[in-house]
């Protein structure tokens, strides 16, 4: 074979190697696309769930607050008669001063006249409007709605900008209003309370949580209009301005919007990118408890996470063959020609290595139990603690967080006598019972072979013990073994966070562990 012929074959081989390398890159990328899309969907869905849970918690606090205000009206006006308004002003001023979430509190009679008006701002504090500044509000949209409410009903307005006299108030004030009726001694309607929430603070909760997202977060009203966009202020509240009604999510993404309207949550991949969404209550009529009903002017609202195809994360789930081919070839044709063999090896090995690294990185859950692995679980526990600690400083009230340490009794004996497969079946059964009983915002961590840690936000020690009793009942219902003992025996210990200075997560875990050990020692004494 002559030198020229050898070079010719080498050149053909290099060209084919480059083509195969580029094709391999495209095929590997397409193969990885679906897995990566699922990874991003799960992660973004968790962020939206945190935002949804935070909104629901804040709304629950607001309904509790206005119910308390209605209770104080009944108490003071019933006992103090003519002095009741002055006493109410003082009491409500103290209330409003301790709640940065609200900027205005009013009492309005059945003719629409303001009887009490208290304002709050972070810079000026509390101010009570004198009688000369009180106005008649019978022409406002919420007056007729308030007058139609029955006892123990709470009306929540749409989330929008404040309007005064038919004009948008400036500076712009996003507002959410709660209304509830009040009654005189003869049980006749006497008026209603209006509690105005500073929606900027609600939005800030979304913004804080959305910082972990790989994309942009939208908050949309029932018509697909932007209430919040984390990456820009240009379009949010645009529908409130003259001529701004066409610039909204529903018109810009009609196909996506149509699919969102047909489901409570989900993910949609389009040529634009990945959309992950969740519906946000309240909407319609909801029973808060056996005595209180919430009526909402707003239809369903939506939280949306959007990762565009042209973003760096968006390259991970592009299904456009032509686009991926262009990315693979680029413009460096000479480089590909010279480095064909090397690039082929690098692409193949790189794809395998990157896939393994990504699997290792996202290996968050224990495959046997579905619980969080120790590292990711403790990281989420730390974030949960910090979030609740910030809430305490922001709202001047102590949140609730408890831990429940669990240890499966007798697992080693089962492994030694019946084999590890039997032990694994027991662990799996225990974890399934735990998962079926855990509230939505709670989670559990597998911290050892037979040890689990339940993380229980919004639960004090007593409530955590009640949850344990439900879990324990599930264990008892699993039956007994051939020796007559409970087939599933688990020791537990519970400790509650105080959120006081000097408290650490390790300290609370150790307290729960110590409590569990006492119970486990007693179990060994009886078996």
XYZ file of C-alpha atoms in Angstrom:
527
model
C 0.000 0.000 0.000
C 1.463 3.360 -1.055
C 1.766 6.266 1.356
C -0.866 8.293 -0.527
C -3.314 5.379 -0.467
C -2.683 4.936 3.245
C -3.359 8.640 3.830
C -6.500 8.383 1.733
C -7.822 5.516 3.848
C -6.779 7.338 7.006
C -8.606 10.469 5.860
C -11.733 8.449 5.032
C -11.483 6.773 8.424
C -11.120 10.115 10.189
C -14.094 11.607 8.325
C -16.226 8.581 9.181
C -15.011 8.755 12.775
C -16.031 12.410 12.999
C -19.450 11.655 11.494
C -19.979 8.703 13.816
C -18.763 10.778 16.756
C -21.216 13.568 15.992
C -24.040 11.091 15.423
C -23.141 9.347 18.662
C -23.239 12.654 20.504
C -26.688 13.417 19.136
C -28.048 9.945 19.899
C -26.600 9.914 23.414
C -28.065 13.374 24.030
C -31.472 12.245 22.818
C -31.223 9.122 24.983
C -30.365 11.168 28.051
C -33.032 13.785 27.345
C -35.957 11.908 28.850
C -34.098 11.023 32.028
C -32.874 14.584 32.477
C -36.333 15.995 31.821
C -37.697 13.790 34.598
C -34.907 14.918 36.958
C -35.613 18.589 36.329
C -39.361 18.007 36.588
C -39.031 16.358 40.006
C -36.750 19.111 41.304
C -38.846 22.004 39.997
C -42.031 20.316 41.223
C -40.570 20.195 44.741
C -39.834 23.912 44.609
C -43.397 24.664 43.477
C -44.742 22.448 46.241
C -42.747 24.403 48.839
C -44.152 27.649 47.412
C -47.696 26.258 47.405
C -47.371 25.014 50.989
C -46.013 28.380 52.118
C -48.930 30.212 50.473
C -51.459 27.835 52.061
C -49.847 28.295 55.486
C -49.924 32.088 55.177
C -53.557 32.022 54.040
C -54.462 29.853 57.024
C -52.762 32.369 59.335
C -54.750 35.191 57.712
C -58.113 33.469 58.167
C -57.227 32.813 61.804
C -56.321 36.487 62.254
C -59.575 37.882 60.867
C -61.570 35.342 62.895
C -59.765 36.635 65.983
C -60.639 40.233 65.049
C -64.319 39.313 64.691
C -64.163 37.656 68.113
C -62.707 40.809 69.697
C -65.486 42.871 68.109
C -68.127 40.662 69.724
C -66.337 40.811 73.065
C -65.643 44.543 73.295
C -68.815 45.871 71.667
C -70.934 43.511 73.749
C -69.394 44.496 77.083
C -68.294 48.092 76.599
C -71.012 49.482 74.296
C -70.166 53.130 73.470
C -66.549 52.767 74.592
C -66.148 49.688 72.437
C -64.852 51.509 69.341
C -62.053 53.199 71.266
C -61.085 49.953 72.961
C -61.210 48.172 69.602
C -58.918 50.804 68.076
C -56.360 50.263 70.821
C -56.605 46.473 70.694
C -56.461 46.314 66.903
C -53.526 48.748 66.790
C -51.518 46.385 68.978
C -52.573 43.479 66.754
C -51.604 45.253 63.514
C -48.282 46.437 64.927
C -47.281 42.832 65.504
C -48.221 41.639 62.006
C -46.034 43.062 59.244
C -48.114 41.107 56.737
C -50.986 43.641 56.915
C -51.011 47.324 56.020
C -54.633 48.308 56.731
C -57.472 47.249 59.039
C -60.981 48.738 58.827
C -64.385 48.394 60.419
C -67.250 49.433 58.107
C -70.938 49.672 59.017
C -73.899 48.470 56.928
C -74.216 51.894 55.235
C -70.612 51.646 54.040
C -69.218 54.199 56.512
C -65.749 53.598 57.890
C -65.925 53.486 61.692
C -62.313 52.473 62.331
C -59.349 52.729 59.996
C -55.865 51.734 61.146
C -52.833 51.922 58.854
C -49.430 50.302 59.260
C -46.141 50.842 57.452
C -42.716 49.520 58.298
C -41.250 53.031 58.292
C -44.045 54.977 60.029
C -45.568 52.294 62.219
C -49.231 52.513 63.315
C -51.507 55.436 62.462
C -55.223 55.696 63.329
C -57.285 57.782 60.916
C -59.265 60.592 62.624
C -63.042 60.847 61.961
C -62.446 63.589 59.354
C -60.536 61.131 57.161
C -63.050 58.295 57.356
C -64.973 57.734 54.113
C -68.021 55.948 52.782
C -67.105 52.762 50.900
C -70.547 51.659 49.729
C -69.484 52.138 46.102
C -66.607 49.652 46.369
C -66.919 46.236 44.791
C -66.350 44.473 48.075
C -69.203 46.260 49.903
C -71.986 44.264 48.226
C -69.969 41.081 48.633
C -69.437 41.749 52.343
C -73.124 42.472 52.914
C -74.059 39.111 51.389
C -71.878 37.128 53.796
C -73.378 35.010 56.536
C -72.007 34.541 60.022
C -68.613 32.784 60.163
C -68.051 33.277 56.449
C -64.792 34.831 55.245
C -64.448 36.360 51.796
C -61.027 36.618 50.144
C -60.598 39.041 47.257
C -58.642 38.646 44.054
C -54.931 39.291 44.308
C -54.439 42.583 42.450
C -53.233 46.170 42.708
C -55.046 48.559 45.031
C -57.583 50.825 43.276
C -58.887 54.040 44.840
C -61.558 56.140 43.130
C -61.353 54.073 39.958
C -57.611 54.758 39.623
C -54.598 52.633 40.493
C -53.105 53.811 43.778
C -49.510 55.017 43.652
C -47.095 53.784 44.820
C -48.481 50.514 43.508
C -49.742 48.296 46.311
C -50.489 44.632 45.524
C -53.279 43.672 47.898
C -55.234 40.690 49.124
C -58.286 41.539 51.260
C -60.173 39.400 53.728
C -63.705 40.356 54.815
C -65.953 38.912 57.498
C -69.269 40.208 58.916
C -69.917 41.365 62.502
C -73.216 41.516 64.391
C -74.870 43.582 67.127
C -76.351 42.319 70.396
C -79.590 41.409 68.616
C -77.660 39.210 66.160
C -78.418 41.681 63.349
C -75.729 42.642 60.792
C -73.694 45.597 62.082
C -71.068 45.799 59.348
C -67.891 43.999 58.424
C -64.126 43.913 58.971
C -61.693 44.458 56.094
C -58.142 43.169 56.617
C -55.755 44.210 53.815
C -52.657 42.080 53.250
C -49.455 43.451 51.709
C -49.100 41.000 48.824
C -45.483 42.098 48.297
C -44.610 40.008 51.358
C -46.503 37.021 49.945
C -44.589 37.397 46.693
C -41.269 37.649 48.519
C -41.837 34.174 49.959
C -42.134 32.861 46.390
C -39.017 34.751 45.294
C -36.965 33.407 48.215
C -37.910 29.793 47.512
C -37.555 30.215 43.719
C -33.865 31.126 44.058
C -33.123 27.389 44.060
C -34.878 26.916 40.699
C -33.005 26.328 37.444
C -35.544 28.425 35.564
C -38.000 31.274 35.958
C -41.004 31.101 38.284
C -44.404 32.559 37.334
C -47.422 33.164 39.557
C -50.585 33.437 37.430
C -54.186 34.301 38.196
C -57.173 32.359 36.858
C -56.990 34.170 33.493
C -53.312 33.393 32.934
C -52.203 36.936 33.774
C -48.858 37.500 35.466
C -48.902 38.307 39.174
C -45.198 37.534 39.518
C -42.220 36.820 37.287
C -38.996 36.203 39.175
C -36.708 37.296 36.313
C -38.439 40.538 35.310
C -40.857 43.193 36.551
C -41.903 44.310 33.057
C -45.048 42.220 32.630
C -46.333 41.448 36.126
C -49.630 43.201 36.910
C -49.677 44.308 33.248
C -53.350 43.416 32.895
C -54.165 46.140 35.442
C -52.898 48.866 33.108
C -54.714 50.248 30.096
C -53.707 48.286 26.996
C -51.800 45.691 29.004
C -54.378 42.914 28.856
C -52.887 41.188 25.800
C -49.452 40.768 27.358
C -50.069 37.683 29.466
C -49.000 34.068 29.804
C -52.221 32.628 28.367
C -51.798 34.541 25.087
C -48.055 33.946 24.798
C -48.308 30.207 25.531
C -51.857 29.182 24.480
C -51.125 25.455 24.055
C -49.440 25.196 27.448
C -52.209 27.237 29.086
C -54.881 24.957 27.630
C -53.193 21.876 29.096
C -52.699 23.577 32.455
C -56.411 24.379 32.679
C -57.198 20.667 32.393
C -55.041 19.413 35.305
C -54.070 20.269 38.876
C -50.360 19.717 38.260
C -47.992 18.352 35.659
C -45.170 19.051 33.228
C -45.211 20.036 29.559
C -42.264 19.963 27.132
C -42.591 22.179 24.052
C -40.274 23.765 21.506
C -39.965 26.629 23.992
C -38.770 24.531 26.912
C -39.970 22.715 30.025
C -43.032 23.950 31.935
C -43.800 22.486 35.381
C -46.979 23.729 37.102
C -49.181 23.344 40.172
C -52.621 24.758 40.901
C -52.903 26.946 44.005
C -56.040 27.243 46.156
C -58.179 28.913 47.329
C -60.911 28.936 44.752
C -64.662 28.589 44.995
C -66.019 27.691 48.441
C -63.885 25.867 51.010
C -64.722 24.602 54.477
C -61.905 25.714 56.783
C -63.389 23.964 59.798
C -66.829 22.945 61.031
C -67.722 26.576 61.814
C -65.912 28.653 59.181
C -66.314 28.857 55.402
C -63.929 30.607 53.009
C -65.373 32.160 49.829
C -62.893 33.199 47.168
C -63.305 35.743 44.370
C -60.291 34.231 42.653
C -60.491 31.142 40.513
C -57.595 28.724 40.577
C -54.169 30.358 40.533
C -51.100 28.681 39.111
C -47.440 28.392 40.037
C -45.276 27.696 36.988
C -41.574 26.938 36.625
C -40.234 27.521 33.119
C -36.813 26.382 31.837
C -36.381 27.677 28.258
C -34.643 25.579 25.610
C -32.115 28.324 24.931
C -30.913 28.369 28.553
C -27.981 26.306 29.788
C -30.188 23.867 31.761
C -32.540 23.757 28.765
C -29.861 22.087 26.633
C -30.268 19.011 28.828
C -33.746 18.178 27.542
C -33.819 19.411 23.941
C -35.433 16.864 21.655
C -34.717 18.830 18.473
C -32.523 16.488 16.363
C -31.454 19.259 14.003
C -30.525 21.582 16.844
C -28.543 18.883 18.610
C -26.722 18.030 15.380
C -25.742 21.673 14.887
C -24.499 21.799 18.456
C -22.488 18.636 17.893
C -20.794 19.810 14.693
C -20.538 23.497 15.555
C -18.401 25.530 13.184
C -15.043 23.865 13.870
C -15.054 21.480 10.916
C -11.263 21.350 10.637
C -10.888 20.566 14.312
C -13.413 17.733 14.041
C -11.587 16.361 11.023
C -8.207 16.274 12.761
C -9.470 15.132 16.175
C -12.065 12.607 15.028
C -10.776 9.548 16.834
C -9.965 11.444 20.002
C -13.310 13.226 20.051
C -15.160 9.937 19.491
C -13.491 8.381 22.523
C -13.975 11.518 24.611
C -17.661 11.782 23.687
C -18.402 8.142 24.488
C -16.368 8.044 27.690
C -17.597 11.500 28.685
C -21.232 10.481 28.215
C -20.744 7.417 30.417
C -18.834 9.339 33.103
C -21.300 12.241 33.113
C -24.222 9.830 33.360
C -22.629 8.092 36.344
C -21.834 11.398 38.022
C -25.359 12.646 37.485
C -26.854 9.439 38.859
C -24.607 9.777 41.903
C -25.569 13.423 42.358
C -29.318 12.856 42.149
C -29.247 9.674 44.208
C -31.303 11.358 46.884
C -33.550 8.539 48.007
C -32.883 5.151 49.548
C -33.928 2.568 46.943
C -35.243 0.059 49.485
C -37.457 2.363 51.549
C -38.066 5.513 49.523
C -36.773 7.568 52.467
C -34.203 10.316 52.039
C -30.629 9.144 52.278
C -28.700 10.511 55.253
C -26.824 13.314 53.439
C -29.669 14.785 51.349
C -32.112 14.206 54.206
C -30.065 16.124 56.760
C -29.543 18.899 54.216
C -33.334 19.198 53.774
C -33.808 19.106 57.569
C -31.327 21.968 57.915
C -33.145 24.008 55.249
C -36.482 23.311 56.945
C -35.119 24.473 60.310
C -33.624 27.656 58.811
C -36.862 28.456 56.968
C -38.908 28.115 60.146
C -36.326 30.089 62.119
C -36.602 32.942 59.601
C -40.385 32.767 59.859
C -40.150 33.177 63.609
C -38.018 36.309 63.295
C -40.274 37.703 60.563
C -43.647 37.023 62.178
C -42.764 37.140 65.887
C -44.325 33.735 66.578
C -42.681 30.406 67.366
C -43.132 27.823 64.610
C -43.461 24.121 65.336
C -41.004 21.401 64.346
C -40.552 17.969 65.918
C -38.349 14.952 65.247
C -39.279 11.315 65.813
C -36.392 8.827 66.040
C -37.358 5.232 65.134
C -35.440 1.974 65.571
C -36.710 -1.392 64.312
C -36.507 -3.876 67.168
C -35.062 -7.330 66.533
C -33.879 -6.691 62.958
C -30.445 -8.212 63.580
C -32.020 -11.403 64.905
C -34.216 -11.675 61.809
C -31.193 -11.149 59.521
C -29.209 -13.802 61.421
C -31.958 -16.421 61.618
C -34.066 -15.861 58.503
C -31.684 -14.067 56.158
C -31.230 -10.505 54.934
C -34.041 -10.811 52.399
C -36.491 -11.260 55.268
C -34.898 -8.292 57.021
C -35.248 -6.172 53.890
C -38.915 -7.124 53.597
C -39.467 -6.008 57.186
C -37.694 -2.680 56.567
C -39.770 -2.133 53.419
C -43.034 -2.888 55.244
C -42.110 -0.506 58.085
C -41.287 2.288 55.629
C -44.547 1.790 53.693
C -46.581 2.133 56.896
C -44.633 5.283 57.806
C -45.152 6.827 54.356
C -48.888 6.132 54.415
C -49.250 8.053 57.691
C -46.916 11.015 57.119
C -48.567 14.413 56.426
C -47.814 16.051 53.097
C -45.049 18.403 54.292
C -43.307 15.853 56.515
C -40.556 13.500 55.375
C -38.340 10.779 56.786
C -34.652 9.901 56.574
C -32.967 6.527 56.726
C -29.971 7.226 58.939
C -28.864 3.632 59.492
C -29.728 0.039 58.706
C -32.671 -0.065 61.101
C -32.944 3.601 62.118
C -35.191 6.308 60.696
C -35.727 9.968 61.545
C -39.165 11.511 60.934
C -39.067 15.277 60.316
C -42.426 16.812 61.243
C -42.898 20.531 60.404
C -45.891 22.310 61.964
C -46.137 19.702 64.741
C -45.370 20.114 68.419
C -44.398 17.166 70.613
C -48.001 16.288 71.449
C -49.071 16.297 67.796
C -46.010 14.239 66.861
C -46.950 11.683 69.518
C -50.473 11.491 68.052
C -48.952 10.830 64.624
C -46.757 8.120 66.147
C -49.834 6.441 67.616
C -51.336 6.231 64.111
C -48.109 4.728 62.776
C -47.908 2.355 65.743
C -51.467 1.221 65.035
C -50.372 0.319 61.497
C -47.537 -1.776 62.943
C -49.937 -3.586 65.293
C -52.296 -4.335 62.408
C -49.468 -6.179 60.631
C -50.182 -9.149 62.910
C -48.094 -11.405 65.134
C -45.267 -13.868 64.483
C -45.190 -17.579 65.323
C -44.062 -16.829 68.899
C -47.062 -14.592 69.549
C -45.156 -11.295 69.509
C -46.001 -8.343 67.271
C -44.505 -9.054 63.846
C -43.356 -5.418 63.627
C -41.849 -3.847 66.736
C -40.395 -0.353 66.568
C -39.086 1.863 69.374
C -39.548 5.615 69.126
C -38.435 8.846 70.732
C -39.724 12.369 70.099
C -38.105 15.759 70.659
C -39.384 19.233 69.769
C -37.427 22.276 68.595
C -37.734 25.421 70.717
C -35.962 27.767 68.239
C -34.153 29.341 71.191
C -30.568 30.587 71.128
C -27.974 27.834 71.464
C -30.243 25.127 70.083
C -28.741 22.817 67.437
C -30.210 20.161 65.195
C -27.765 17.561 66.540
C -28.904 18.313 70.089
C -32.572 17.711 69.242
C -31.708 14.519 67.326
C -29.776 13.272 70.363
C -32.733 14.042 72.642
C -35.027 12.015 70.378
C -32.409 9.235 70.205
C -32.097 9.131 74.015
C -35.866 8.918 74.382
C -35.977 6.111 71.820
C -33.204 4.235 73.650
C -35.193 4.248 76.906
C -38.165 2.680 75.110
C -35.943 0.161 73.297
C -34.311 -0.878 76.579
C -37.769 -1.541 78.013
C -38.656 -3.617 74.938
C -35.551 -5.781 75.373
C -36.542 -6.348 78.991
C -39.904 -7.758 77.925
C -38.748 -9.905 74.983
